[in-house]
Amino acid sequence: MHHKLQMSVCLTIVLLVVCGQLVAEESSRTTSIPHHLLLDDQANNSKVITLDERGLHLNYPKQRQQVNSKLWPWRAIGQVNVAASHYCSGVLIAKDKVLTVAHCLWDAYNKDWYGPSEIHFVAAYARGDYLAYSRIESFQAAGKFNEKGEIDLDSVHTDWAILHLRQDIGLEVGFLDLSREHTVTAGDVISLAGYRRDRPEVLTAQLNCKLLAWNKDGSAFDHSCEIIQGDSGGPILRRRNGEWQVLGIQSLEAKTEARRWGVAVASRAVKSASR
């Protein structure tokens, strides 16, 4: 079922952080930011990004590295392009299904969902090249948002959408299984991949992030991956016994004066709600 939501660029809330069984109250103000990338400069007041001699953003994190989008598992990841206005990252989870964030599909100006005909998915995109492409037949978006119709850290676990593709491109490039693993604990190594705003033409990944804490009864989690606009919908991966699985997708950045961290929707929330 589709529910109405209204996005704002910055959401200010007071956060209660749950770390395992321990609850610690953050007294400072916490800001949460959705990480889809607007392509309209007037919409997000974006500026030309200054690159250094390496061709990287001056503040580009050393932990993030470019990966070959034609190789596994990166070939199952791509860009979700919406109405020529913005994009998010997304990941193939079946032959004809892509998982991304719900807030990427919301038209804030018209206060309605974008139509499926305005959305398309480009698998393994890199500098204008790609391995597969499909338009969207329909999509299923979750949503339990606050009284203002916004996504916040209480409702982040519902910030997911499944795109139903017109073509079975997952048979061409492959797709990743959703994980419902309960054995991943705080401190375990995870990986994040996505199309960051400072490298939108290539897929980059951080392979040495840490899971910080499970939230919302295991339907969301905090992590230490470096994130920026464009990462929204990017898969957070867990490799076990040589097999890659999607542990969740990036949704928001949360930060206080003292620290900042990523917040993801857990795959188990998607699997439970989409049955």
CSV table of N, CA and C in Angstrom, one decimal, residues 111-196:
chain,number,residue,atom,x,y,z
A,111,LYS,N,3.6,16.8,-3.8
A,111,LYS,CA,3.1,16.1,-2.7
A,111,LYS,C,2.4,14.8,-3.1
A,112,ASP,N,3.1,14.0,-3.9
A,112,ASP,CA,2.5,12.8,-4.4
A,112,ASP,C,3.7,11.9,-4.9
A,113,TRP,N,3.4,10.6,-5.1
A,113,TRP,CA,4.4,9.7,-5.6
A,113,TRP,C,4.7,10.0,-7.1
A,114,TYR,N,5.9,9.9,-7.5
A,114,TYR,CA,6.2,9.9,-8.9
A,114,TYR,C,5.6,8.7,-9.6
A,115,GLY,N,5.2,8.8,-10.8
A,115,GLY,CA,4.6,7.7,-11.5
A,115,GLY,C,5.6,6.7,-11.9
A,116,PRO,N,5.3,5.4,-12.0
A,116,PRO,CA,6.2,4.4,-12.4
A,116,PRO,C,6.9,4.7,-13.8
A,117,SER,N,6.2,5.4,-14.7
A,117,SER,CA,6.8,5.7,-16.0
A,117,SER,C,7.9,6.7,-15.9
A,118,GLU,N,8.0,7.4,-14.8
A,118,GLU,CA,9.1,8.4,-14.6
A,118,GLU,C,10.3,7.8,-13.9
A,119,ILE,N,10.3,6.5,-13.6
A,119,ILE,CA,11.4,5.9,-12.9
A,119,ILE,C,12.0,4.8,-13.8
A,120,HIS,N,13.3,4.8,-13.8
A,120,HIS,CA,14.0,3.7,-14.4
A,120,HIS,C,15.3,3.3,-13.7
A,121,PHE,N,15.7,2.1,-13.9
A,121,PHE,CA,16.9,1.5,-13.2
A,121,PHE,C,18.0,1.2,-14.1
A,122,VAL,N,19.2,1.6,-13.8
A,122,VAL,CA,20.4,1.3,-14.7
A,122,VAL,C,21.3,0.5,-13.9
A,123,ALA,N,21.5,-0.8,-14.2
A,123,ALA,CA,22.4,-1.7,-13.5
A,123,ALA,C,23.8,-1.5,-13.9
A,124,ALA,N,24.7,-1.5,-12.9
A,124,ALA,CA,26.2,-1.5,-13.2
A,124,ALA,C,26.5,-0.2,-14.0
A,125,TYR,N,25.9,0.9,-13.6
A,125,TYR,CA,26.2,2.1,-14.3
A,125,TYR,C,27.7,2.6,-14.0
A,126,ALA,N,28.4,3.1,-15.1
A,126,ALA,CA,29.7,3.6,-14.9
A,126,ALA,C,30.1,4.5,-16.1
A,127,ARG,N,30.2,5.8,-15.8
A,127,ARG,CA,30.6,6.8,-16.8
A,127,ARG,C,29.8,6.7,-18.1
A,128,GLY,N,28.5,6.6,-18.0
A,128,GLY,CA,27.7,6.5,-19.2
A,128,GLY,C,27.4,5.1,-19.8
A,129,ASP,N,28.2,4.2,-19.3
A,129,ASP,CA,28.0,2.8,-19.7
A,129,ASP,C,27.2,2.0,-18.7
A,130,TYR,N,26.7,0.9,-19.0
A,130,TYR,CA,25.9,0.1,-18.1
A,130,TYR,C,25.7,-1.3,-18.7
A,131,LEU,N,25.3,-2.3,-17.8
A,131,LEU,CA,25.1,-3.6,-18.3
A,131,LEU,C,23.7,-4.0,-18.6
A,132,ALA,N,22.8,-3.3,-17.9
A,132,ALA,CA,21.3,-3.6,-18.2
A,132,ALA,C,20.5,-2.4,-17.7
A,133,TYR,N,19.3,-2.3,-18.3
A,133,TYR,CA,18.5,-1.1,-18.1
A,133,TYR,C,17.0,-1.6,-18.1
A,134,SER,N,16.2,-1.0,-17.3
A,134,SER,CA,14.7,-1.3,-17.4
A,134,SER,C,13.9,-0.1,-16.8
A,135,ARG,N,12.8,0.1,-17.4
A,135,ARG,CA,11.8,1.0,-16.9
A,135,ARG,C,11.0,0.2,-15.8
A,136,ILE,N,10.2,1.0,-15.1
A,136,ILE,CA,9.5,0.4,-13.9
A,136,ILE,C,8.0,0.2,-14.3
A,137,GLU,N,7.5,-1.0,-14.0
A,137,GLU,CA,6.1,-1.3,-14.2
A,137,GLU,C,5.2,-0.8,-13.1
A,138,SER,N,5.7,-1.0,-11.9
A,138,SER,CA,5.0,-0.5,-10.7
A,138,SER,C,6.0,-0.6,-9.5
A,139,PHE,N,5.5,0.0,-8.4
A,139,PHE,CA,6.4,-0.2,-7.2
A,139,PHE,C,5.5,-0.3,-5.9
A,140,GLN,N,6.1,-0.9,-4.9
A,140,GLN,CA,5.5,-1.0,-3.6
A,140,GLN,C,6.3,-0.2,-2.6
A,141,ALA,N,5.7,0.7,-1.9
A,141,ALA,CA,6.5,1.6,-1.0
A,141,ALA,C,5.8,1.5,0.4
A,142,ALA,N,6.7,1.2,1.4
A,142,ALA,CA,6.2,1.2,2.8
A,142,ALA,C,6.1,2.6,3.3
A,143,GLY,N,5.5,2.8,4.5
A,143,GLY,CA,5.5,4.1,5.1
A,143,GLY,C,4.7,4.2,6.4
A,144,LYS,N,5.4,4.4,7.5
A,144,LYS,CA,4.8,4.8,8.8
A,144,LYS,C,5.6,6.0,9.2
A,145,PHE,N,5.1,7.2,8.8
A,145,PHE,CA,5.8,8.4,9.0
A,145,PHE,C,5.2,9.2,10.1
A,146,ASN,N,5.9,10.2,10.6
A,146,ASN,CA,5.5,11.0,11.7
A,146,ASN,C,4.3,11.9,11.3
A,147,GLU,N,3.8,12.7,12.3
A,147,GLU,CA,2.6,13.5,12.1
A,147,GLU,C,2.8,14.6,11.0
A,148,LYS,N,4.0,14.9,10.7
A,148,LYS,CA,4.3,15.9,9.7
A,148,LYS,C,4.5,15.2,8.3
A,149,GLY,N,4.3,13.9,8.3
A,149,GLY,CA,4.5,13.2,7.0
A,149,GLY,C,6.0,13.1,6.6
A,150,GLU,N,6.9,13.1,7.6
A,150,GLU,CA,8.3,13.1,7.3
A,150,GLU,C,8.9,11.7,7.8
A,151,ILE,N,10.0,11.3,7.2
A,151,ILE,CA,10.8,10.2,7.6
A,151,ILE,C,11.7,10.8,8.7
A,152,ASP,N,11.7,10.1,9.8
A,152,ASP,CA,12.7,10.4,10.9
A,152,ASP,C,13.3,9.2,11.5
A,153,LEU,N,14.0,9.3,12.5
A,153,LEU,CA,14.7,8.1,13.1
A,153,LEU,C,13.8,7.1,13.8
A,154,ASP,N,12.5,7.5,14.0
A,154,ASP,CA,11.5,6.6,14.6
A,154,ASP,C,10.9,5.8,13.5
A,155,SER,N,10.9,6.3,12.3
A,155,SER,CA,10.1,5.6,11.2
A,155,SER,C,11.1,5.2,10.0
A,156,VAL,N,12.4,5.3,10.3
A,156,VAL,CA,13.3,5.0,9.2
A,156,VAL,C,13.2,3.5,8.8
A,157,HIS,N,12.7,2.6,9.6
A,157,HIS,CA,12.6,1.2,9.3
A,157,HIS,C,11.6,1.0,8.2
A,158,THR,N,10.8,2.0,7.9
A,158,THR,CA,9.8,1.8,6.8
A,158,THR,C,10.2,2.5,5.5
A,159,ASP,N,11.4,3.1,5.5
A,159,ASP,CA,11.9,3.8,4.3
A,159,ASP,C,12.4,2.9,3.3
A,160,TRP,N,11.5,2.1,2.7
A,160,TRP,CA,12.0,1.2,1.6
A,160,TRP,C,10.9,1.1,0.6
A,161,ALA,N,11.3,0.7,-0.6
A,161,ALA,CA,10.4,0.5,-1.7
A,161,ALA,C,11.0,-0.6,-2.6
A,162,ILE,N,10.1,-1.4,-3.2
A,162,ILE,CA,10.5,-2.4,-4.2
A,162,ILE,C,10.0,-2.0,-5.5
A,163,LEU,N,10.9,-1.9,-6.5
A,163,LEU,CA,10.5,-1.5,-7.9
A,163,LEU,C,10.3,-2.8,-8.7
A,164,HIS,N,9.2,-2.9,-9.3
A,164,HIS,CA,8.9,-4.0,-10.2
A,164,HIS,C,9.3,-3.6,-11.6
A,165,LEU,N,10.3,-4.3,-12.2
A,165,LEU,CA,10.8,-3.9,-13.5
A,165,LEU,C,10.0,-4.5,-14.6
A,166,ARG,N,10.1,-3.8,-15.8
A,166,ARG,CA,9.4,-4.4,-17.0
A,166,ARG,C,10.2,-5.5,-17.6
A,167,GLN,N,11.5,-5.5,-17.4
A,167,GLN,CA,12.4,-6.5,-18.0
A,167,GLN,C,13.1,-7.3,-16.9
A,168,ASP,N,13.3,-8.6,-17.1
A,168,ASP,CA,14.0,-9.4,-16.1
A,168,ASP,C,15.5,-9.3,-16.2
A,169,ILE,N,16.0,-8.1,-15.9
A,169,ILE,CA,17.4,-7.9,-16.1
A,169,ILE,C,18.3,-8.6,-15.0
A,170,GLY,N,17.6,-9.0,-13.9
A,170,GLY,CA,18.3,-9.8,-12.9
A,170,GLY,C,18.9,-11.1,-13.5
A,171,LEU,N,18.3,-11.6,-14.5
A,171,LEU,CA,18.7,-12.8,-15.2
A,171,LEU,C,20.0,-12.5,-15.9
A,172,GLU,N,20.2,-11.3,-16.4
A,172,GLU,CA,21.4,-10.9,-17.1
A,172,GLU,C,22.6,-10.6,-16.2
A,173,VAL,N,22.4,-9.9,-15.2
A,173,VAL,CA,23.5,-9.4,-14.3
A,173,VAL,C,23.6,-10.1,-13.0
A,174,GLY,N,22.5,-10.8,-12.6
A,174,GLY,CA,22.5,-11.4,-11.3
A,174,GLY,C,21.7,-10.5,-10.3
A,175,PHE,N,21.4,-11.1,-9.1
A,175,PHE,CA,20.7,-10.4,-8.1
A,175,PHE,C,21.2,-10.9,-6.7
A,176,LEU,N,21.0,-10.1,-5.7
A,176,LEU,CA,21.5,-10.5,-4.4
A,176,LEU,C,20.3,-10.9,-3.5
A,177,ASP,N,20.5,-11.8,-2.6
A,177,ASP,CA,19.4,-12.3,-1.7
A,177,ASP,C,19.4,-11.3,-0.5
A,178,LEU,N,18.2,-11.1,0.0
A,178,LEU,CA,18.0,-10.4,1.3
A,178,LEU,C,18.4,-11.3,2.5
A,179,SER,N,19.0,-10.7,3.4
A,179,SER,CA,19.4,-11.4,4.6
A,179,SER,C,18.5,-11.2,5.7
A,180,ARG,N,18.2,-12.3,6.5
A,180,ARG,CA,17.4,-12.2,7.7
A,180,ARG,C,18.3,-12.7,8.9
A,181,GLU,N,19.6,-12.5,8.7
A,181,GLU,CA,20.6,-13.1,9.6
A,181,GLU,C,20.4,-12.4,11.0
A,182,HIS,N,20.4,-13.2,12.0
A,182,HIS,CA,20.3,-12.7,13.4
A,182,HIS,C,21.6,-12.8,14.1
A,183,THR,N,22.7,-13.3,13.4
A,183,THR,CA,23.9,-13.5,14.1
A,183,THR,C,24.9,-12.3,13.9
A,184,VAL,N,24.5,-11.3,13.1
A,184,VAL,CA,25.3,-10.1,13.0
A,184,VAL,C,25.2,-9.2,14.2
A,185,THR,N,26.3,-8.9,14.9
A,185,THR,CA,26.2,-8.1,16.1
A,185,THR,C,27.0,-6.8,16.0
A,186,ALA,N,26.9,-6.0,17.0
A,186,ALA,CA,27.6,-4.7,17.0
A,186,ALA,C,29.1,-5.0,16.9
A,187,GLY,N,29.8,-4.3,16.0
A,187,GLY,CA,31.2,-4.5,15.8
A,187,GLY,C,31.5,-5.3,14.6
A,188,ASP,N,30.6,-6.1,14.1
A,188,ASP,CA,30.8,-6.9,12.9
A,188,ASP,C,31.1,-6.1,11.7
A,189,VAL,N,31.9,-6.6,10.8
A,189,VAL,CA,32.3,-5.8,9.5
A,189,VAL,C,31.1,-6.0,8.5
A,190,ILE,N,30.8,-4.8,7.9
A,190,ILE,CA,29.8,-4.8,6.8
A,190,ILE,C,30.4,-3.9,5.7
A,191,SER,N,29.7,-3.8,4.6
A,191,SER,CA,30.2,-3.0,3.4
A,191,SER,C,29.0,-2.2,2.9
A,192,LEU,N,29.3,-1.0,2.4
A,192,LEU,CA,28.3,-0.2,1.8
A,192,LEU,C,28.7,0.2,0.4
A,193,ALA,N,27.8,0.1,-0.6
A,193,ALA,CA,28.1,0.6,-2.0
A,193,ALA,C,27.0,1.5,-2.4
A,194,GLY,N,27.4,2.5,-3.2
A,194,GLY,CA,26.4,3.4,-3.8
A,194,GLY,C,27.1,4.5,-4.7
A,195,TYR,N,26.2,5.3,-5.2
A,195,TYR,CA,26.7,6.4,-6.2
A,195,TYR,C,26.7,7.7,-5.4
A,196,ARG,N,27.8,8.0,-4.8
A,196,ARG,CA,27.9,9.2,-4.0
A,196,ARG,C,27.8,10.5,-4.9
